[in-house]
């Protein structure tokens, strides 16, 4: 397993893997070029919309090492990538997006907890 790296993925477990995660999710990756010209490989957490800013879509990313998180406005375009990431300039809009992410993550945690508490019965 020389070609595998030790990674800390978004599932919260530190383990060896290539593109597969122990949580069973197939992650999409995106490499960001930051303002200081460093590249950061990120896991795409997801894209979503929020009521307060109808017609806009946002994307949440976390660096592969789990050390940094990023949020941008996301728009599909006709460029070679097929999308564009835009900075969120308004503090009010940024706070609304972060609140939406927190709500999404809380909902996922509740779903995960419900799944863990479920007693599976043998059908024998």
Short mmCIF file of C-alpha atoms in Angstrom, two decimals:
data_model
loop_
_atom_site.label_atom_id
_atom_site.label_comp_id
_atom_site.label_asym_id
_atom_site.label_seq_id
_atom_site.Cartn_x
_atom_site.Cartn_y
_atom_site.Cartn_z
CA UNK A 1 0.00 0.00 0.00
CA UNK A 2 2.77 2.42 -0.81
CA UNK A 3 0.53 4.59 -2.98
CA UNK A 4 -1.89 5.30 -0.12
CA UNK A 5 -1.47 8.29 2.16
CA UNK A 6 -2.49 8.78 5.76
CA UNK A 7 -5.30 11.33 5.61
CA UNK A 8 -7.79 12.85 7.99
CA UNK A 9 -10.97 13.01 5.99
CA UNK A 10 -14.28 14.69 6.72
CA UNK A 11 -15.60 11.58 8.48
CA UNK A 12 -13.49 12.51 11.49
CA UNK A 13 -11.36 9.36 11.45
CA UNK A 14 -7.65 9.28 10.75
CA UNK A 15 -6.90 6.33 8.51
CA UNK A 16 -5.25 5.21 5.31
CA UNK A 17 -7.22 5.49 2.10
CA UNK A 18 -6.99 6.77 -1.40
CA UNK A 19 -10.26 8.28 -2.67
CA UNK A 20 -12.61 6.24 -0.47
CA UNK A 21 -13.58 7.18 3.04
CA UNK A 22 -14.49 4.82 5.88
CA UNK A 23 -17.79 6.65 6.30
CA UNK A 24 -18.91 5.20 2.97
CA UNK A 25 -19.06 8.52 1.13
CA UNK A 26 -17.41 9.09 -2.23
CA UNK A 27 -15.97 12.58 -1.93
CA UNK A 28 -15.55 15.11 -4.68
CA UNK A 29 -12.32 17.06 -4.53
CA UNK A 30 -11.45 20.55 -5.66
CA UNK A 31 -8.10 22.30 -5.61
CA UNK A 32 -8.24 25.97 -4.62
CA UNK A 33 -5.60 28.53 -5.53
CA UNK A 34 -5.40 30.95 -2.61
CA UNK A 35 -4.42 34.63 -2.82
CA UNK A 36 -0.82 33.79 -1.79
CA UNK A 37 -0.62 31.31 -4.73
CA UNK A 38 -0.68 28.22 -2.52
CA UNK A 39 -2.87 25.35 -3.59
CA UNK A 40 -5.19 23.58 -1.16
CA UNK A 41 -6.84 20.29 -2.06
CA UNK A 42 -10.35 20.33 -0.58
CA UNK A 43 -13.23 17.96 -0.07
CA UNK A 44 -16.51 19.35 -1.38
CA UNK A 45 -18.96 19.21 1.52
CA UNK A 46 -21.83 20.31 -0.69
CA UNK A 47 -23.67 23.02 -2.52
CA UNK A 48 -26.83 24.59 -1.16
CA UNK A 49 -29.20 27.54 -1.36
CA UNK A 50 -30.62 29.68 1.43
CA UNK A 51 -33.96 31.48 1.57
CA UNK A 52 -32.52 34.90 2.43
CA UNK A 53 -30.57 35.05 -0.84
CA UNK A 54 -32.88 33.39 -3.34
CA UNK A 55 -31.32 32.60 -6.69
CA UNK A 56 -27.81 32.19 -5.29
CA UNK A 57 -26.04 28.92 -4.61
CA UNK A 58 -23.17 28.39 -2.17
CA UNK A 59 -20.47 25.77 -1.75
CA UNK A 60 -18.78 24.55 1.44
CA UNK A 61 -15.30 23.01 1.29
CA UNK A 62 -12.89 21.63 3.86
CA UNK A 63 -9.17 21.15 3.28
CA UNK A 64 -8.12 17.54 2.93
CA UNK A 65 -6.27 17.73 6.26
CA UNK A 66 -9.37 19.16 7.97
CA UNK A 67 -7.47 22.26 9.09
CA UNK A 68 -9.26 24.89 6.98
CA UNK A 69 -12.79 25.43 5.73
CA UNK A 70 -13.97 27.62 2.87
CA UNK A 71 -17.34 29.00 1.77
CA UNK A 72 -18.02 30.67 -1.56
CA UNK A 73 -20.89 31.67 -3.76
CA UNK A 74 -21.09 29.00 -6.46
CA UNK A 75 -22.33 29.61 -10.01
CA UNK A 76 -22.42 27.30 -12.99
CA UNK A 77 -20.86 28.92 -16.06
CA UNK A 78 -19.79 28.16 -19.61
CA UNK A 79 -16.08 28.42 -18.78
CA UNK A 80 -13.75 25.40 -19.02
CA UNK A 81 -14.39 24.41 -15.37
CA UNK A 82 -18.16 24.69 -15.75
CA UNK A 83 -18.45 26.79 -12.58
CA UNK A 84 -17.18 29.89 -10.86
CA UNK A 85 -16.47 30.57 -7.19
CA UNK A 86 -17.13 34.08 -5.92
CA UNK A 87 -16.19 35.62 -2.58
CA UNK A 88 -19.05 36.52 -0.28
CA UNK A 89 -18.43 40.23 0.31
CA UNK A 90 -21.28 41.12 2.67
CA UNK A 91 -20.85 40.24 6.36
CA UNK A 92 -24.62 39.83 6.64
CA UNK A 93 -24.73 37.37 3.73
CA UNK A 94 -21.69 35.47 5.06
CA UNK A 95 -23.31 35.10 8.51
CA UNK A 96 -26.53 33.83 6.90
CA UNK A 97 -24.55 31.25 4.89
CA UNK A 98 -22.63 30.08 8.00
CA UNK A 99 -25.93 29.76 9.91
CA UNK A 100 -27.33 27.65 7.06
CA UNK A 101 -24.24 25.39 7.12
CA UNK A 102 -24.59 24.96 10.89
CA UNK A 103 -28.23 23.99 10.44
CA UNK A 104 -27.39 21.50 7.69
CA UNK A 105 -24.65 19.92 9.82
CA UNK A 106 -26.95 19.77 12.87
CA UNK A 107 -29.60 18.02 10.77
CA UNK A 108 -27.02 15.51 9.50
CA UNK A 109 -25.74 14.85 13.04
CA UNK A 110 -29.30 14.24 14.25
CA UNK A 111 -29.85 11.83 11.37
CA UNK A 112 -26.58 10.02 12.14
CA UNK A 113 -27.49 9.79 15.83
CA UNK A 114 -30.93 8.40 14.97
CA UNK A 115 -29.30 5.83 12.71
CA UNK A 116 -26.85 4.78 15.44
CA UNK A 117 -29.65 4.38 17.98
CA UNK A 118 -31.68 2.13 15.72
CA UNK A 119 -31.85 -1.47 16.94
CA UNK A 120 -31.55 -3.84 14.03
CA UNK A 121 -33.47 -7.06 14.55
CA UNK A 122 -32.53 -10.41 13.13
CA UNK A 123 -35.17 -11.74 10.79
CA UNK A 124 -34.36 -15.37 11.61
#
